[in-house]
Amino acid sequence: MFKQRKQDPFFSALHKIAVNIREAVHYANDFRIESVADLKELSVRMKQYETAGDKLIHELIVMLNKSFMTPIEREDILALAIRMDDILDGTEGTIAHFEMFSLIEVDESMRNFLSYIVKSVDEIVKATDLLNKKDLVGMRQHAILIKDYERECDEVLRSSIKQLFLNEKDPIRLIKFKDIYEQLEEIADYCQTVANTIETIIMRNA
Protein backbone atom coordinates (compact mmCIF):
# COMPACT_ATOMS: atom_id res chain seq x y z
CA MET A 1 0.00 0.00 0.00
CA PHE A 2 2.83 2.39 0.92
CA LYS A 3 5.43 1.49 -1.76
CA GLN A 4 4.41 4.15 -4.26
CA ARG A 5 6.52 7.31 -4.33
CA LYS A 6 3.79 9.72 -5.33
CA GLN A 7 2.71 11.94 -2.44
CA ASP A 8 -0.77 11.25 -1.16
CA PRO A 9 -2.99 14.36 -1.00
CA PHE A 10 -4.33 13.39 2.44
CA PHE A 11 -0.86 12.99 3.94
CA SER A 12 0.21 16.24 2.28
CA ALA A 13 -2.80 17.99 3.82
CA LEU A 14 -1.93 16.66 7.28
CA HIS A 15 1.63 17.90 6.87
CA LYS A 16 0.40 21.37 5.89
CA ILE A 17 -1.74 21.48 9.03
CA ALA A 18 1.28 20.54 11.14
CA VAL A 19 3.51 23.15 9.49
CA ASN A 20 0.94 25.89 10.15
CA ILE A 21 0.84 24.89 13.82
CA ARG A 22 4.63 24.92 14.03
CA GLU A 23 4.77 28.41 12.54
CA ALA A 24 2.17 29.66 15.01
CA VAL A 25 3.86 28.16 18.08
CA HIS A 26 7.29 29.40 17.01
CA TYR A 27 5.87 32.86 16.38
CA ALA A 28 4.33 32.96 19.86
CA ASN A 29 7.54 31.68 21.46
CA ASP A 30 9.79 34.15 19.61
CA PHE A 31 7.54 37.18 20.10
CA ARG A 32 8.84 39.58 22.73
CA ILE A 33 6.09 41.11 24.87
CA GLU A 34 6.95 44.51 26.29
CA SER A 35 3.61 46.29 26.35
CA VAL A 36 -0.15 45.77 26.24
CA ALA A 37 -0.02 46.84 22.57
CA ASP A 38 2.35 43.93 21.94
CA LEU A 39 -0.20 41.57 23.47
CA LYS A 40 -2.83 42.84 21.05
CA GLU A 41 -0.52 42.41 18.07
CA LEU A 42 0.36 38.88 19.14
CA SER A 43 -3.26 37.96 19.79
CA VAL A 44 -4.33 39.18 16.33
CA ARG A 45 -1.55 37.22 14.65
CA MET A 46 -2.40 34.04 16.51
CA LYS A 47 -6.03 34.40 15.49
CA GLN A 48 -4.84 34.56 11.88
CA TYR A 49 -2.93 31.31 12.34
CA GLU A 50 -6.01 29.72 13.90
CA THR A 51 -8.20 30.86 10.98
CA ALA A 52 -5.68 29.45 8.51
CA GLY A 53 -5.71 26.18 10.44
CA ASP A 54 -9.51 26.01 10.35
CA LYS A 55 -9.38 26.50 6.57
CA LEU A 56 -6.90 23.65 6.18
CA ILE A 57 -9.11 21.38 8.31
CA HIS A 58 -12.14 22.30 6.21
CA GLU A 59 -10.26 21.52 2.99
CA LEU A 60 -9.25 18.13 4.37
CA ILE A 61 -12.83 17.30 5.37
CA VAL A 62 -14.05 18.24 1.88
CA MET A 63 -11.45 15.87 0.41
CA LEU A 64 -12.53 13.09 2.75
CA ASN A 65 -16.17 13.57 1.82
CA LYS A 66 -15.39 13.45 -1.90
CA SER A 67 -13.02 10.46 -1.82
CA PHE A 68 -14.08 6.85 -1.95
CA MET A 69 -10.60 5.53 -1.12
CA THR A 70 -8.18 6.85 1.48
CA PRO A 71 -4.62 5.65 2.21
CA ILE A 72 -5.53 4.85 5.83
CA GLU A 73 -8.85 4.85 7.68
CA ARG A 74 -10.59 8.18 7.14
CA GLU A 75 -11.39 8.31 10.87
CA ASP A 76 -7.64 8.21 11.64
CA ILE A 77 -6.92 10.99 9.14
CA LEU A 78 -9.61 13.19 10.64
CA ALA A 79 -8.61 12.34 14.22
CA LEU A 80 -4.98 13.33 13.60
CA ALA A 81 -6.03 16.58 11.96
CA ILE A 82 -8.40 17.54 14.78
CA ARG A 83 -5.95 16.58 17.52
CA MET A 84 -3.28 18.75 15.89
CA ASP A 85 -5.76 21.60 15.56
CA ASP A 86 -6.39 21.38 19.31
CA ILE A 87 -2.78 22.49 19.83
CA LEU A 88 -3.33 25.58 17.72
CA ASP A 89 -6.64 26.38 19.39
CA GLY A 90 -5.03 25.97 22.80
CA THR A 91 -2.13 28.23 21.90
CA GLU A 92 -4.42 30.93 20.53
CA GLY A 93 -6.59 30.68 23.64
CA THR A 94 -3.62 31.01 25.97
CA ILE A 95 -2.39 34.12 24.17
CA ALA A 96 -5.92 35.52 24.39
CA HIS A 97 -5.73 35.08 28.16
CA PHE A 98 -2.43 36.98 28.25
CA GLU A 99 -4.22 39.85 26.53
CA MET A 100 -7.32 39.54 28.71
CA PHE A 101 -5.15 39.73 31.84
CA SER A 102 -2.91 42.46 30.33
CA LEU A 103 -0.09 40.16 31.42
CA ILE A 104 3.17 41.35 29.86
CA GLU A 105 5.38 39.29 32.20
CA VAL A 106 6.65 35.97 30.87
CA ASP A 107 8.41 34.11 33.67
CA GLU A 108 10.83 31.20 33.65
CA SER A 109 8.10 28.59 34.09
CA MET A 110 6.20 29.89 31.06
CA ARG A 111 9.39 29.87 29.00
CA ASN A 112 10.05 26.27 30.07
CA PHE A 113 6.55 25.22 29.06
CA LEU A 114 6.91 26.96 25.71
CA SER A 115 10.30 25.40 25.02
CA TYR A 116 8.85 21.89 25.40
CA ILE A 117 5.77 22.77 23.35
CA VAL A 118 8.00 24.13 20.58
CA LYS A 119 10.03 20.91 20.63
CA SER A 120 6.83 18.88 20.51
CA VAL A 121 5.39 20.64 17.47
CA ASP A 122 8.76 20.30 15.74
CA GLU A 123 8.51 16.55 16.28
CA ILE A 124 4.93 16.54 14.99
CA VAL A 125 6.08 18.18 11.76
CA LYS A 126 8.88 15.60 11.42
CA ALA A 127 6.37 12.82 11.98
CA THR A 128 3.88 14.12 9.40
CA ASP A 129 6.75 14.59 6.95
CA LEU A 130 7.54 10.90 7.36
CA LEU A 131 3.84 10.08 6.96
CA ASN A 132 3.93 12.10 3.75
CA LYS A 133 6.84 9.89 2.66
CA LYS A 134 4.90 6.81 3.79
CA ASP A 135 7.50 5.91 6.42
CA LEU A 136 5.11 4.99 9.21
CA VAL A 137 7.61 3.05 11.32
CA GLY A 138 9.96 6.03 11.36
CA MET A 139 7.23 8.17 12.93
CA ARG A 140 7.39 6.27 16.22
CA GLN A 141 10.59 7.89 17.47
CA HIS A 142 8.96 11.32 17.18
CA ALA A 143 5.85 10.20 19.06
CA ILE A 144 8.07 8.93 21.88
CA LEU A 145 9.88 12.27 22.14
CA ILE A 146 6.59 14.18 22.27
CA LYS A 147 5.49 12.05 25.22
CA ASP A 148 8.82 12.71 26.95
CA TYR A 149 8.29 16.46 26.55
CA GLU A 150 4.77 16.19 27.98
CA ARG A 151 6.16 14.47 31.07
CA GLU A 152 8.63 17.32 31.45
CA CYS A 153 5.72 19.77 31.30
CA ASP A 154 3.97 17.84 34.07
CA GLU A 155 7.02 18.45 36.26
CA VAL A 156 7.13 22.12 35.29
CA LEU A 157 3.48 22.48 36.28
CA ARG A 158 3.96 20.89 39.68
CA SER A 159 7.06 22.89 40.56
CA SER A 160 5.75 26.19 39.19
CA ILE A 161 2.45 26.02 41.07
CA LYS A 162 4.25 24.99 44.25
CA GLN A 163 6.56 28.01 43.98
CA LEU A 164 3.65 30.25 43.06
CA PHE A 165 1.75 29.42 46.26
CA LEU A 166 4.90 29.70 48.35
CA ASN A 167 6.05 33.06 47.03
CA GLU A 168 3.17 35.01 45.48
CA LYS A 169 1.34 37.22 47.97
CA ASP A 170 -0.95 38.97 45.50
CA PRO A 171 -4.05 36.75 45.03
CA ILE A 172 -4.89 38.30 41.67
CA ARG A 173 -1.43 37.63 40.26
CA LEU A 174 -1.61 34.10 41.68
CA ILE A 175 -4.87 33.43 39.84
CA LYS A 176 -3.49 34.84 36.57
CA PHE A 177 -0.25 32.89 36.66
CA LYS A 178 -1.89 29.63 37.74
CA ASP A 179 -4.35 29.95 34.86
CA ILE A 180 -1.57 30.45 32.32
CA TYR A 181 0.50 27.57 33.72
CA GLU A 182 -2.45 25.20 33.49
CA GLN A 183 -3.32 26.28 29.96
CA LEU A 184 0.25 25.75 28.81
CA GLU A 185 0.29 22.29 30.37
CA GLU A 186 -2.99 21.54 28.58
CA ILE A 187 -1.31 22.38 25.25
CA ALA A 188 1.38 19.83 26.13
CA ASP A 189 -1.41 17.32 26.80
CA TYR A 190 -2.79 18.05 23.31
CA CYS A 191 0.65 17.30 21.90
CA GLN A 192 0.68 13.97 23.74
CA THR A 193 -2.75 13.15 22.29
CA VAL A 194 -1.31 13.75 18.83
CA ALA A 195 1.51 11.33 19.70
CA ASN A 196 -1.04 8.73 20.81
CA THR A 197 -2.95 9.17 17.55
CA ILE A 198 0.25 8.77 15.56
CA GLU A 199 1.00 5.52 17.41
CA THR A 200 -2.51 4.27 16.68
CA ILE A 201 -1.99 4.94 12.98
CA ILE A 202 1.35 3.11 13.07
CA MET A 203 -0.17 0.13 14.87
CA ARG A 204 -3.00 -0.19 12.36
CA ASN A 205 -1.02 0.33 9.17
CA ALA A 206 2.72 -0.34 9.55
CSV table of C-alpha atoms in Angstrom, one decimal:
chain,number,residue,atom,x,y,z
A,1,MET,CA,0.0,0.0,0.0
A,2,PHE,CA,2.8,2.4,0.9
A,3,LYS,CA,5.4,1.5,-1.8
A,4,GLN,CA,4.4,4.1,-4.3
A,5,ARG,CA,6.5,7.3,-4.3
A,6,LYS,CA,3.8,9.7,-5.3
A,7,GLN,CA,2.7,11.9,-2.4
A,8,ASP,CA,-0.8,11.2,-1.2
A,9,PRO,CA,-3.0,14.4,-1.0
A,10,PHE,CA,-4.3,13.4,2.4
A,11,PHE,CA,-0.9,13.0,3.9
A,12,SER,CA,0.2,16.2,2.3
A,13,ALA,CA,-2.8,18.0,3.8
A,14,LEU,CA,-1.9,16.7,7.3
A,15,HIS,CA,1.6,17.9,6.9
A,16,LYS,CA,0.4,21.4,5.9
A,17,ILE,CA,-1.7,21.5,9.0
A,18,ALA,CA,1.3,20.5,11.1
A,19,VAL,CA,3.5,23.1,9.5
A,20,ASN,CA,0.9,25.9,10.1
A,21,ILE,CA,0.8,24.9,13.8
A,22,ARG,CA,4.6,24.9,14.0
A,23,GLU,CA,4.8,28.4,12.5
A,24,ALA,CA,2.2,29.7,15.0
A,25,VAL,CA,3.9,28.2,18.1
A,26,HIS,CA,7.3,29.4,17.0
A,27,TYR,CA,5.9,32.9,16.4
A,28,ALA,CA,4.3,33.0,19.9
A,29,ASN,CA,7.5,31.7,21.5
A,30,ASP,CA,9.8,34.2,19.6
A,31,PHE,CA,7.5,37.2,20.1
A,32,ARG,CA,8.8,39.6,22.7
A,33,ILE,CA,6.1,41.1,24.9
A,34,GLU,CA,7.0,44.5,26.3
A,35,SER,CA,3.6,46.3,26.4
A,36,VAL,CA,-0.1,45.8,26.2
A,37,ALA,CA,0.0,46.8,22.6
A,38,ASP,CA,2.3,43.9,21.9
A,39,LEU,CA,-0.2,41.6,23.5
A,40,LYS,CA,-2.8,42.8,21.1
A,41,GLU,CA,-0.5,42.4,18.1
A,42,LEU,CA,0.4,38.9,19.1
A,43,SER,CA,-3.3,38.0,19.8
A,44,VAL,CA,-4.3,39.2,16.3
A,45,ARG,CA,-1.6,37.2,14.6
A,46,MET,CA,-2.4,34.0,16.5
A,47,LYS,CA,-6.0,34.4,15.5
A,48,GLN,CA,-4.8,34.6,11.9
A,49,TYR,CA,-2.9,31.3,12.3
A,50,GLU,CA,-6.0,29.7,13.9
A,51,THR,CA,-8.2,30.9,11.0
A,52,ALA,CA,-5.7,29.5,8.5
A,53,GLY,CA,-5.7,26.2,10.4
A,54,ASP,CA,-9.5,26.0,10.3
A,55,LYS,CA,-9.4,26.5,6.6
A,56,LEU,CA,-6.9,23.6,6.2
A,57,ILE,CA,-9.1,21.4,8.3
A,58,HIS,CA,-12.1,22.3,6.2
A,59,GLU,CA,-10.3,21.5,3.0
A,60,LEU,CA,-9.3,18.1,4.4
A,61,ILE,CA,-12.8,17.3,5.4
A,62,VAL,CA,-14.0,18.2,1.9
A,63,MET,CA,-11.4,15.9,0.4
A,64,LEU,CA,-12.5,13.1,2.7
A,65,ASN,CA,-16.2,13.6,1.8
A,66,LYS,CA,-15.4,13.4,-1.9
A,67,SER,CA,-13.0,10.5,-1.8
A,68,PHE,CA,-14.1,6.8,-2.0
A,69,MET,CA,-10.6,5.5,-1.1
A,70,THR,CA,-8.2,6.8,1.5
A,71,PRO,CA,-4.6,5.7,2.2
A,72,ILE,CA,-5.5,4.8,5.8
A,73,GLU,CA,-8.8,4.9,7.7
A,74,ARG,CA,-10.6,8.2,7.1
A,75,GLU,CA,-11.4,8.3,10.9
A,76,ASP,CA,-7.6,8.2,11.6
A,77,ILE,CA,-6.9,11.0,9.1
A,78,LEU,CA,-9.6,13.2,10.6
A,79,ALA,CA,-8.6,12.3,14.2
A,80,LEU,CA,-5.0,13.3,13.6
A,81,ALA,CA,-6.0,16.6,12.0
A,82,ILE,CA,-8.4,17.5,14.8
A,83,ARG,CA,-5.9,16.6,17.5
A,84,MET,CA,-3.3,18.7,15.9
A,85,ASP,CA,-5.8,21.6,15.6
A,86,ASP,CA,-6.4,21.4,19.3
A,87,ILE,CA,-2.8,22.5,19.8
A,88,LEU,CA,-3.3,25.6,17.7
A,89,ASP,CA,-6.6,26.4,19.4
A,90,GLY,CA,-5.0,26.0,22.8
A,91,THR,CA,-2.1,28.2,21.9
A,92,GLU,CA,-4.4,30.9,20.5
A,93,GLY,CA,-6.6,30.7,23.6
A,94,THR,CA,-3.6,31.0,26.0
A,95,ILE,CA,-2.4,34.1,24.2
A,96,ALA,CA,-5.9,35.5,24.4
A,97,HIS,CA,-5.7,35.1,28.2
A,98,PHE,CA,-2.4,37.0,28.3
A,99,GLU,CA,-4.2,39.9,26.5
A,100,MET,CA,-7.3,39.5,28.7
A,101,PHE,CA,-5.2,39.7,31.8
A,102,SER,CA,-2.9,42.5,30.3
A,103,LEU,CA,-0.1,40.2,31.4
A,104,ILE,CA,3.2,41.3,29.9
A,105,GLU,CA,5.4,39.3,32.2
A,106,VAL,CA,6.6,36.0,30.9
A,107,ASP,CA,8.4,34.1,33.7
A,108,GLU,CA,10.8,31.2,33.6
A,109,SER,CA,8.1,28.6,34.1
A,110,MET,CA,6.2,29.9,31.1
A,111,ARG,CA,9.4,29.9,29.0
A,112,ASN,CA,10.0,26.3,30.1
A,113,PHE,CA,6.5,25.2,29.1
A,114,LEU,CA,6.9,27.0,25.7
A,115,SER,CA,10.3,25.4,25.0
A,116,TYR,CA,8.9,21.9,25.4
A,117,ILE,CA,5.8,22.8,23.3
A,118,VAL,CA,8.0,24.1,20.6
A,119,LYS,CA,10.0,20.9,20.6
A,120,SER,CA,6.8,18.9,20.5
A,121,VAL,CA,5.4,20.6,17.5
A,122,ASP,CA,8.8,20.3,15.7
A,123,GLU,CA,8.5,16.5,16.3
A,124,ILE,CA,4.9,16.5,15.0
A,125,VAL,CA,6.1,18.2,11.8
A,126,LYS,CA,8.9,15.6,11.4
A,127,ALA,CA,6.4,12.8,12.0
A,128,THR,CA,3.9,14.1,9.4
A,129,ASP,CA,6.8,14.6,7.0
A,130,LEU,CA,7.5,10.9,7.4
A,131,LEU,CA,3.8,10.1,7.0
A,132,ASN,CA,3.9,12.1,3.7
A,133,LYS,CA,6.8,9.9,2.7
A,134,LYS,CA,4.9,6.8,3.8
A,135,ASP,CA,7.5,5.9,6.4
A,136,LEU,CA,5.1,5.0,9.2
A,137,VAL,CA,7.6,3.0,11.3
A,138,GLY,CA,10.0,6.0,11.4
A,139,MET,CA,7.2,8.2,12.9
A,140,ARG,CA,7.4,6.3,16.2
A,141,GLN,CA,10.6,7.9,17.5
A,142,HIS,CA,9.0,11.3,17.2
A,143,ALA,CA,5.8,10.2,19.1
A,144,ILE,CA,8.1,8.9,21.9
A,145,LEU,CA,9.9,12.3,22.1
A,146,ILE,CA,6.6,14.2,22.3
A,147,LYS,CA,5.5,12.0,25.2
A,148,ASP,CA,8.8,12.7,26.9
A,149,TYR,CA,8.3,16.5,26.6
A,150,GLU,CA,4.8,16.2,28.0
A,151,ARG,CA,6.2,14.5,31.1
A,152,GLU,CA,8.6,17.3,31.4
A,153,CYS,CA,5.7,19.8,31.3
A,154,ASP,CA,4.0,17.8,34.1
A,155,GLU,CA,7.0,18.4,36.3
A,156,VAL,CA,7.1,22.1,35.3
A,157,LEU,CA,3.5,22.5,36.3
A,158,ARG,CA,4.0,20.9,39.7
A,159,SER,CA,7.1,22.9,40.6
A,160,SER,CA,5.7,26.2,39.2
A,161,ILE,CA,2.4,26.0,41.1
A,162,LYS,CA,4.2,25.0,44.3
A,163,GLN,CA,6.6,28.0,44.0
A,164,LEU,CA,3.7,30.2,43.1
A,165,PHE,CA,1.7,29.4,46.3
A,166,LEU,CA,4.9,29.7,48.3
A,167,ASN,CA,6.1,33.1,47.0
A,168,GLU,CA,3.2,35.0,45.5
A,169,LYS,CA,1.3,37.2,48.0
A,170,ASP,CA,-0.9,39.0,45.5
A,171,PRO,CA,-4.0,36.7,45.0
A,172,ILE,CA,-4.9,38.3,41.7
A,173,ARG,CA,-1.4,37.6,40.3
A,174,LEU,CA,-1.6,34.1,41.7
A,175,ILE,CA,-4.9,33.4,39.8
A,176,LYS,CA,-3.5,34.8,36.6
A,177,PHE,CA,-0.2,32.9,36.7
A,178,LYS,CA,-1.9,29.6,37.7
A,179,ASP,CA,-4.4,29.9,34.9
A,180,ILE,CA,-1.6,30.5,32.3
A,181,TYR,CA,0.5,27.6,33.7
A,182,GLU,CA,-2.5,25.2,33.5
A,183,GLN,CA,-3.3,26.3,30.0
A,184,LEU,CA,0.3,25.7,28.8
A,185,GLU,CA,0.3,22.3,30.4
A,186,GLU,CA,-3.0,21.5,28.6
A,187,ILE,CA,-1.3,22.4,25.3
A,188,ALA,CA,1.4,19.8,26.1
A,189,ASP,CA,-1.4,17.3,26.8
A,190,TYR,CA,-2.8,18.0,23.3
A,191,CYS,CA,0.6,17.3,21.9
A,192,GLN,CA,0.7,14.0,23.7
A,193,THR,CA,-2.7,13.2,22.3
A,194,VAL,CA,-1.3,13.7,18.8
A,195,ALA,CA,1.5,11.3,19.7
A,196,ASN,CA,-1.0,8.7,20.8
A,197,THR,CA,-3.0,9.2,17.6
A,198,ILE,CA,0.3,8.8,15.6
A,199,GLU,CA,1.0,5.5,17.4
A,200,THR,CA,-2.5,4.3,16.7
A,201,ILE,CA,-2.0,4.9,13.0
A,202,ILE,CA,1.3,3.1,13.1
A,203,MET,CA,-0.2,0.1,14.9
A,204,ARG,CA,-3.0,-0.2,12.4
A,205,ASN,CA,-1.0,0.3,9.2
A,206,ALA,CA,2.7,-0.3,9.5
